[in-house]
Amino acid sequence: MDQKFKQEALDYHQYPTAGKLTITPTKRMATQRDLSLAYSPGVAAPCLEIQRDPSLASKYTAKGNLVAVISNGTAVLGLGNIGPLAGKPVMEGKAVLFKKFAGIDVFDIEVDATDPDHFCDVVAALEPTFGGINLEDIKAPECFKIEKNLQSRMNIPVFHDDQHGTAIVVTAALVNALRIQNKKLEDVKLVTSGAGAAAMACVDLMVGMGMKVENVTLTDIDGVVWKGRSPDMPENMARYAKETNARTLAEVIKGADIFLGLSAAGVLKAEYLEHMAERPVILALANPEPEITPDEVKTVRKDAIIATGRSDYPNQVNNVLCFPFIFRGALDVGAQQINEAMQHAAVYALAKLATLEANEAVIAAYGGEGPAFGPEYILPKPFDPRLILEIAPAVAKAAMDSGVATRPIEDFKAYIEHLSEFVFRTSQVMQPVFEAVRRSENLKKVVFSEGENERVLRAVQTLVNDNLAKPCLIGNKERIQEKIKSLGLSLQVDKHVHVFEPSRDDLLLQALEKPYQHLVERQGVPPSLAYEQLYRRKSVLAAMLLREGHVDAALIGGYGEWYRHFKYLKNIIPKRQDVKQFYTISALIQSNVVLFMGDAYLHLNPSAEEIAELTLLASEAVSTFGLVPRAALLSYSSFGTGKSGSAEKMREALALIKERNPDLEVDGEMQGDAALSPSIRARLVDNSPLVGNANLLIMPDLDSANIGFSLSRVVGDALQIGPITLGAVKPLHILTESTTARGIVNLATIAIKQSL
């Protein structure tokens, strides 16, 4: 570690607040009544319920989502026996990973106890507090005794991640490597360098999944583990001790299919590799320097697959790939332990994920290139958001099937939908729309004007995988096929997607030419240019395909200025008969709030009539998300404090809205804080029809809408759904340059819902 990086690490841990953790209340504490409910006398109610039925602790307290990361600091990774206090930053770091990747709360607990029995007594006494125990950085052989003791004494999962987390990820890597190398687990021979806690857990798990005991040879710092080497050899090592005269790694590596290193740098010499079996697998996991580097391996054995523990080489073995998600699944079913069946399920789920097409988050983690399953991609990336969706349900189901779940999940589909909220913050808002589309009997056709765009193709892959639509793409078929291949997608042109090619679909363009000509001939487009625009402007072609009924919905744009696309389309797709203008709204998703905002794209200074029409159309749109629309008409003025034309306009719009829809929850004019705070609003007026926080914010002009929208995205770290076009007779939406692949999926699904 160089001095600059060391100082950055120290500053990271010190500023702006010491450490990496804090505690945040989950309930409001703003009034005397809140205090009475949270503490005395209200707290007595859940206390008595839990006394009556202890299982209710997970219903009324944080226990069901709370894990203890516990260590005595005797084997801190890379640092050794530095003690419990010096190990605290590591345990805080582990806690942050639990929260970041799986939404699990953690207390890190550093125990000043090196005696295993004393340590176990301390930890076992903590059972009422936690839903699970993650043991960390405890030296061998004490860690074996501690884990076994605690597992026998406690009725919550006790999991030593250094052992079993490592084992799960290593075994998943091996499963995939053997698949590529065309070998079977029951046939291969394994040699280890290292026989400590992690190595033994790896070997035991591999054997539990089908590897033969007689095909395993252990070596450690004292050489080969042979029968009779030591009279007090630990039982888990003795199981693999060999009747052999070989004493060194160099001797036993001959003919081995797999090298598993959890020892020290440079232990595996390049010359040893020549004697391994064909198509070997090298798992060189010593940190920070592996037993042999991938570059050294490739100079000798180009047929080898190699994994290390480092992020700067392919195939990083990292425990964060499994432990948050194993605990997520275990906690969600109230598992009493993390047993062998649950570990096997985690291995297969993790291995499976590496074989799936990479999504946008994976591509970002890889610097813009989508990895494809193969010798240099046998494990997912730690930031692959799908880890929780694959591993947690597999572990939860295995816990249920093996009889250790105390709160079995009845609806796994709903459970997975809930987990998806960890992956996509937009999922909770979008769920009613997805459900409505899935319930429809026939898949709808959605055309994408930019069919060669990478974001579009990834979104289309998701739409096909989830059976949400029949996608149609505008573009060159050969280029689209090349893009699909380079992105590692499984889409097949003509099977999964239809391609409209302007250069080849002459009959189609000729059929669309006259209708388009009639639409635009009095808009400055002479007949001679109509065909040219159809041919050259893919957004025009997409809109005409929608207008003439060839598709059910259209998504256009994604390049260039949003309004440039709109000005061509407003002449093609007509407005609904009951509206006078087109409008847009966008949803902004933050961690604890969903806001719909209109209109940040179209009307520079809308009239009161237009504000009213926008509010009514936007309220319809909010309802499609399963939400009760609560609209606030915003202004610099609150309830008559200002007399400007802008404030008067919003008051006039409110009167029009109430006349047309008396039941709508709407109020104004008001400032933004009054819209989002019932208490502030109550200080200004005592008869507002708005209940709680407004979820639909209507701005008085384009400036304020665009500024508010942009600031909310950046300062509030909000995710966007939209912009959603309102007022069109058919569903057509325009993508912005910042719309992600997931955003395209969301907008396409909204368009499909509108077409039903």
mmCIF file with all atom_site columns, C-alpha atoms in Angstrom, residues 320-446:
data_model
loop_
_atom_site.group_PDB
_atom_site.id
_atom_site.type_symbol
_atom_site.label_atom_id
_atom_site.label_alt_id
_atom_site.label_comp_id
_atom_site.label_asym_id
_atom_site.label_entity_id
_atom_site.label_seq_id
_atom_site.pdbx_PDB_ins_code
_atom_site.Cartn_x
_atom_site.Cartn_y
_atom_site.Cartn_z
_atom_site.occupancy
_atom_site.B_iso_or_equiv
_atom_site.pdbx_formal_charge
_atom_site.auth_seq_id
_atom_site.auth_comp_id
_atom_site.auth_asym_id
_atom_site.auth_atom_id
_atom_site.pdbx_PDB_model_num
ATOM 1   C CA . VAL A 1 320 ? -19.292 -10.962 -1.472  1.00 0.00 ? 320 VAL A CA 1
ATOM 2   C CA . LEU A 1 321 ? -20.720 -12.986 -4.352  1.00 0.00 ? 321 LEU A CA 1
ATOM 3   C CA . CYS A 1 322 ? -22.565 -15.158 -1.868  1.00 0.00 ? 322 CYS A CA 1
ATOM 4   C CA . PHE A 1 323 ? -22.708 -14.281 1.843   1.00 0.00 ? 323 PHE A CA 1
ATOM 5   C CA . PRO A 1 324 ? -25.209 -11.348 1.647   1.00 0.00 ? 324 PRO A CA 1
ATOM 6   C CA . PHE A 1 325 ? -27.593 -13.369 -0.476  1.00 0.00 ? 325 PHE A CA 1
ATOM 7   C CA . ILE A 1 326 ? -27.308 -16.592 1.513   1.00 0.00 ? 326 ILE A CA 1
ATOM 8   C CA . PHE A 1 327 ? -28.255 -14.699 4.655   1.00 0.00 ? 327 PHE A CA 1
ATOM 9   C CA . ARG A 1 328 ? -31.013 -12.882 2.741   1.00 0.00 ? 328 ARG A CA 1
ATOM 10  C CA . GLY A 1 329 ? -32.631 -16.189 1.809   1.00 0.00 ? 329 GLY A CA 1
ATOM 11  C CA . ALA A 1 330 ? -32.050 -17.695 5.257   1.00 0.00 ? 330 ALA A CA 1
ATOM 12  C CA . LEU A 1 331 ? -33.506 -14.704 7.126   1.00 0.00 ? 331 LEU A CA 1
ATOM 13  C CA . ASP A 1 332 ? -36.529 -14.467 4.857   1.00 0.00 ? 332 ASP A CA 1
ATOM 14  C CA . VAL A 1 333 ? -37.694 -17.962 5.817   1.00 0.00 ? 333 VAL A CA 1
ATOM 15  C CA . GLY A 1 334 ? -36.512 -17.796 9.443   1.00 0.00 ? 334 GLY A CA 1
ATOM 16  C CA . ALA A 1 335 ? -33.984 -20.580 8.861   1.00 0.00 ? 335 ALA A CA 1
ATOM 17  C CA . GLN A 1 336 ? -32.541 -22.188 11.987  1.00 0.00 ? 336 GLN A CA 1
ATOM 18  C CA . GLN A 1 337 ? -29.259 -22.944 10.239  1.00 0.00 ? 337 GLN A CA 1
ATOM 19  C CA . ILE A 1 338 ? -27.451 -22.693 6.916   1.00 0.00 ? 338 ILE A CA 1
ATOM 20  C CA . ASN A 1 339 ? -27.149 -26.352 6.084   1.00 0.00 ? 339 ASN A CA 1
ATOM 21  C CA . GLU A 1 340 ? -25.458 -28.309 3.338   1.00 0.00 ? 340 GLU A CA 1
ATOM 22  C CA . ALA A 1 341 ? -28.539 -28.269 1.099   1.00 0.00 ? 341 ALA A CA 1
ATOM 23  C CA . MET A 1 342 ? -28.653 -24.459 1.263   1.00 0.00 ? 342 MET A CA 1
ATOM 24  C CA . GLN A 1 343 ? -24.956 -24.229 0.429   1.00 0.00 ? 343 GLN A CA 1
ATOM 25  C CA . HIS A 1 344 ? -25.378 -26.552 -2.567  1.00 0.00 ? 344 HIS A CA 1
ATOM 26  C CA . ALA A 1 345 ? -28.296 -24.421 -3.782  1.00 0.00 ? 345 ALA A CA 1
ATOM 27  C CA . ALA A 1 346 ? -26.137 -21.301 -3.523  1.00 0.00 ? 346 ALA A CA 1
ATOM 28  C CA . VAL A 1 347 ? -23.350 -22.957 -5.556  1.00 0.00 ? 347 VAL A CA 1
ATOM 29  C CA . TYR A 1 348 ? -25.643 -23.892 -8.415  1.00 0.00 ? 348 TYR A CA 1
ATOM 30  C CA . ALA A 1 349 ? -27.439 -20.523 -8.423  1.00 0.00 ? 349 ALA A CA 1
ATOM 31  C CA . LEU A 1 350 ? -24.144 -18.624 -8.504  1.00 0.00 ? 350 LEU A CA 1
ATOM 32  C CA . ALA A 1 351 ? -22.752 -20.838 -11.251 1.00 0.00 ? 351 ALA A CA 1
ATOM 33  C CA . LYS A 1 352 ? -25.929 -20.453 -13.312 1.00 0.00 ? 352 LYS A CA 1
ATOM 34  C CA . LEU A 1 353 ? -25.799 -16.648 -13.198 1.00 0.00 ? 353 LEU A CA 1
ATOM 35  C CA . ALA A 1 354 ? -22.423 -16.564 -14.956 1.00 0.00 ? 354 ALA A CA 1
ATOM 36  C CA . THR A 1 355 ? -23.993 -18.357 -17.935 1.00 0.00 ? 355 THR A CA 1
ATOM 37  C CA . LEU A 1 356 ? -26.742 -15.738 -18.438 1.00 0.00 ? 356 LEU A CA 1
ATOM 38  C CA . GLU A 1 357 ? -26.508 -12.714 -20.709 1.00 0.00 ? 357 GLU A CA 1
ATOM 39  C CA . ALA A 1 358 ? -24.842 -9.733  -19.090 1.00 0.00 ? 358 ALA A CA 1
ATOM 40  C CA . ASN A 1 359 ? -27.112 -6.826  -18.216 1.00 0.00 ? 359 ASN A CA 1
ATOM 41  C CA . GLU A 1 360 ? -26.388 -3.111  -18.094 1.00 0.00 ? 360 GLU A CA 1
ATOM 42  C CA . ALA A 1 361 ? -25.015 -3.104  -14.530 1.00 0.00 ? 361 ALA A CA 1
ATOM 43  C CA . VAL A 1 362 ? -22.595 -5.914  -15.362 1.00 0.00 ? 362 VAL A CA 1
ATOM 44  C CA . ILE A 1 363 ? -21.420 -4.066  -18.450 1.00 0.00 ? 363 ILE A CA 1
ATOM 45  C CA . ALA A 1 364 ? -20.791 -0.958  -16.355 1.00 0.00 ? 364 ALA A CA 1
ATOM 46  C CA . ALA A 1 365 ? -18.756 -3.052  -13.900 1.00 0.00 ? 365 ALA A CA 1
ATOM 47  C CA . TYR A 1 366 ? -16.711 -4.332  -16.836 1.00 0.00 ? 366 TYR A CA 1
ATOM 48  C CA . GLY A 1 367 ? -15.996 -0.858  -18.180 1.00 0.00 ? 367 GLY A CA 1
ATOM 49  C CA . GLY A 1 368 ? -18.515 -0.965  -20.997 1.00 0.00 ? 368 GLY A CA 1
ATOM 50  C CA . GLU A 1 369 ? -17.919 -4.455  -22.392 1.00 0.00 ? 369 GLU A CA 1
ATOM 51  C CA . GLY A 1 370 ? -20.374 -7.258  -21.871 1.00 0.00 ? 370 GLY A CA 1
ATOM 52  C CA . PRO A 1 371 ? -18.664 -10.459 -20.676 1.00 0.00 ? 371 PRO A CA 1
ATOM 53  C CA . ALA A 1 372 ? -19.762 -13.796 -22.080 1.00 0.00 ? 372 ALA A CA 1
ATOM 54  C CA . PHE A 1 373 ? -19.555 -17.147 -20.295 1.00 0.00 ? 373 PHE A CA 1
ATOM 55  C CA . GLY A 1 374 ? -16.209 -18.728 -21.059 1.00 0.00 ? 374 GLY A CA 1
ATOM 56  C CA . PRO A 1 375 ? -12.687 -19.364 -19.739 1.00 0.00 ? 375 PRO A CA 1
ATOM 57  C CA . GLU A 1 376 ? -12.300 -15.781 -18.512 1.00 0.00 ? 376 GLU A CA 1
ATOM 58  C CA . TYR A 1 377 ? -15.825 -15.399 -17.164 1.00 0.00 ? 377 TYR A CA 1
ATOM 59  C CA . ILE A 1 378 ? -16.778 -18.309 -14.911 1.00 0.00 ? 378 ILE A CA 1
ATOM 60  C CA . LEU A 1 379 ? -18.136 -16.163 -12.051 1.00 0.00 ? 379 LEU A CA 1
ATOM 61  C CA . PRO A 1 380 ? -20.408 -13.118 -12.039 1.00 0.00 ? 380 PRO A CA 1
ATOM 62  C CA . LYS A 1 381 ? -19.109 -9.711  -11.007 1.00 0.00 ? 381 LYS A CA 1
ATOM 63  C CA . PRO A 1 382 ? -19.770 -8.634  -7.390  1.00 0.00 ? 382 PRO A CA 1
ATOM 64  C CA . PHE A 1 383 ? -21.901 -5.734  -8.636  1.00 0.00 ? 383 PHE A CA 1
ATOM 65  C CA . ASP A 1 384 ? -24.138 -7.949  -10.766 1.00 0.00 ? 384 ASP A CA 1
ATOM 66  C CA . PRO A 1 385 ? -27.555 -6.906  -9.417  1.00 0.00 ? 385 PRO A CA 1
ATOM 67  C CA . ARG A 1 386 ? -29.085 -10.264 -10.266 1.00 0.00 ? 386 ARG A CA 1
ATOM 68  C CA . LEU A 1 387 ? -27.133 -12.111 -7.563  1.00 0.00 ? 387 LEU A CA 1
ATOM 69  C CA . ILE A 1 388 ? -29.875 -11.533 -5.027  1.00 0.00 ? 388 ILE A CA 1
ATOM 70  C CA . LEU A 1 389 ? -32.561 -12.718 -7.452  1.00 0.00 ? 389 LEU A CA 1
ATOM 71  C CA . GLU A 1 390 ? -30.764 -16.009 -8.136  1.00 0.00 ? 390 GLU A CA 1
ATOM 72  C CA . ILE A 1 391 ? -29.151 -16.944 -4.828  1.00 0.00 ? 391 ILE A CA 1
ATOM 73  C CA . ALA A 1 392 ? -31.605 -15.771 -2.156  1.00 0.00 ? 392 ALA A CA 1
ATOM 74  C CA . PRO A 1 393 ? -34.643 -17.652 -3.564  1.00 0.00 ? 393 PRO A CA 1
ATOM 75  C CA . ALA A 1 394 ? -32.558 -20.792 -4.163  1.00 0.00 ? 394 ALA A CA 1
ATOM 76  C CA . VAL A 1 395 ? -31.313 -20.722 -0.560  1.00 0.00 ? 395 VAL A CA 1
ATOM 77  C CA . ALA A 1 396 ? -34.775 -19.972 0.836   1.00 0.00 ? 396 ALA A CA 1
ATOM 78  C CA . LYS A 1 397 ? -36.312 -22.862 -1.101  1.00 0.00 ? 397 LYS A CA 1
ATOM 79  C CA . ALA A 1 398 ? -33.553 -25.239 -0.020  1.00 0.00 ? 398 ALA A CA 1
ATOM 80  C CA . ALA A 1 399 ? -34.161 -24.242 3.611   1.00 0.00 ? 399 ALA A CA 1
ATOM 81  C CA . MET A 1 400 ? -37.847 -24.986 3.194   1.00 0.00 ? 400 MET A CA 1
ATOM 82  C CA . ASP A 1 401 ? -37.254 -28.296 1.414   1.00 0.00 ? 401 ASP A CA 1
ATOM 83  C CA . SER A 1 402 ? -34.732 -29.430 4.058   1.00 0.00 ? 402 SER A CA 1
ATOM 84  C CA . GLY A 1 403 ? -37.021 -28.578 6.960   1.00 0.00 ? 403 GLY A CA 1
ATOM 85  C CA . VAL A 1 404 ? -35.081 -25.767 8.662   1.00 0.00 ? 404 VAL A CA 1
ATOM 86  C CA . ALA A 1 405 ? -37.391 -22.880 7.701   1.00 0.00 ? 405 ALA A CA 1
ATOM 87  C CA . THR A 1 406 ? -39.660 -21.571 10.472  1.00 0.00 ? 406 THR A CA 1
ATOM 88  C CA . ARG A 1 407 ? -41.464 -19.054 8.237   1.00 0.00 ? 407 ARG A CA 1
ATOM 89  C CA . PRO A 1 408 ? -41.897 -20.755 4.846   1.00 0.00 ? 408 PRO A CA 1
ATOM 90  C CA . ILE A 1 409 ? -42.640 -18.535 1.858   1.00 0.00 ? 409 ILE A CA 1
ATOM 91  C CA . GLU A 1 410 ? -46.066 -19.236 0.392   1.00 0.00 ? 410 GLU A CA 1
ATOM 92  C CA . ASP A 1 411 ? -45.849 -17.131 -2.756  1.00 0.00 ? 411 ASP A CA 1
ATOM 93  C CA . PHE A 1 412 ? -42.396 -17.392 -4.332  1.00 0.00 ? 412 PHE A CA 1
ATOM 94  C CA . LYS A 1 413 ? -43.402 -15.225 -7.262  1.00 0.00 ? 413 LYS A CA 1
ATOM 95  C CA . ALA A 1 414 ? -44.287 -12.377 -4.905  1.00 0.00 ? 414 ALA A CA 1
ATOM 96  C CA . TYR A 1 415 ? -41.073 -13.008 -2.977  1.00 0.00 ? 415 TYR A CA 1
ATOM 97  C CA . ILE A 1 416 ? -38.925 -12.650 -6.082  1.00 0.00 ? 416 ILE A CA 1
ATOM 98  C CA . GLU A 1 417 ? -40.824 -9.500  -7.036  1.00 0.00 ? 417 GLU A CA 1
ATOM 99  C CA . HIS A 1 418 ? -40.020 -8.134  -3.581  1.00 0.00 ? 418 HIS A CA 1
ATOM 100 C CA . LEU A 1 419 ? -36.337 -8.988  -4.019  1.00 0.00 ? 419 LEU A CA 1
ATOM 101 C CA . SER A 1 420 ? -36.317 -7.181  -7.347  1.00 0.00 ? 420 SER A CA 1
ATOM 102 C CA . GLU A 1 421 ? -36.753 -3.958  -5.392  1.00 0.00 ? 421 GLU A CA 1
ATOM 103 C CA . PHE A 1 422 ? -33.152 -4.410  -4.231  1.00 0.00 ? 422 PHE A CA 1
ATOM 104 C CA . VAL A 1 423 ? -32.090 -4.620  -7.876  1.00 0.00 ? 423 VAL A CA 1
ATOM 105 C CA . PHE A 1 424 ? -34.209 -1.949  -9.528  1.00 0.00 ? 424 PHE A CA 1
ATOM 106 C CA . ARG A 1 425 ? -35.561 0.903   -7.443  1.00 0.00 ? 425 ARG A CA 1
ATOM 107 C CA . THR A 1 426 ? -38.235 1.330   -10.109 1.00 0.00 ? 426 THR A CA 1
ATOM 108 C CA . SER A 1 427 ? -39.582 -2.202  -9.574  1.00 0.00 ? 427 SER A CA 1
ATOM 109 C CA . GLN A 1 428 ? -42.004 -1.369  -6.778  1.00 0.00 ? 428 GLN A CA 1
ATOM 110 C CA . VAL A 1 429 ? -43.589 1.418   -8.805  1.00 0.00 ? 429 VAL A CA 1
ATOM 111 C CA . MET A 1 430 ? -43.639 -0.597  -12.025 1.00 0.00 ? 430 MET A CA 1
ATOM 112 C CA . GLN A 1 431 ? -44.973 -3.832  -10.538 1.00 0.00 ? 431 GLN A CA 1
ATOM 113 C CA . PRO A 1 432 ? -48.696 -3.163  -11.171 1.00 0.00 ? 432 PRO A CA 1
ATOM 114 C CA . VAL A 1 433 ? -47.901 -2.285  -14.791 1.00 0.00 ? 433 VAL A CA 1
ATOM 115 C CA . PHE A 1 434 ? -45.855 -5.456  -15.289 1.00 0.00 ? 434 PHE A CA 1
ATOM 116 C CA . GLU A 1 435 ? -48.637 -7.530  -13.741 1.00 0.00 ? 435 GLU A CA 1
ATOM 117 C CA . ALA A 1 436 ? -51.300 -6.017  -15.995 1.00 0.00 ? 436 ALA A CA 1
ATOM 118 C CA . VAL A 1 437 ? -49.179 -6.750  -19.080 1.00 0.00 ? 437 VAL A CA 1
ATOM 119 C CA . ARG A 1 438 ? -48.485 -10.331 -17.975 1.00 0.00 ? 438 ARG A CA 1
ATOM 120 C CA . ARG A 1 439 ? -52.201 -10.957 -17.486 1.00 0.00 ? 439 ARG A CA 1
ATOM 121 C CA . SER A 1 440 ? -53.030 -9.952  -21.054 1.00 0.00 ? 440 SER A CA 1
ATOM 122 C CA . GLU A 1 441 ? -53.735 -12.853 -23.372 1.00 0.00 ? 441 GLU A CA 1
ATOM 123 C CA . ASN A 1 442 ? -51.803 -11.686 -26.433 1.00 0.00 ? 442 ASN A CA 1
ATOM 124 C CA . LEU A 1 443 ? -48.324 -10.257 -26.685 1.00 0.00 ? 443 LEU A CA 1
ATOM 125 C CA . LYS A 1 444 ? -48.292 -6.772  -28.168 1.00 0.00 ? 444 LYS A CA 1
ATOM 126 C CA . LYS A 1 445 ? -45.922 -5.571  -30.885 1.00 0.00 ? 445 LYS A CA 1
ATOM 127 C CA . VAL A 1 446 ? -43.617 -2.727  -29.863 1.00 0.00 ? 446 VAL A CA 1
#
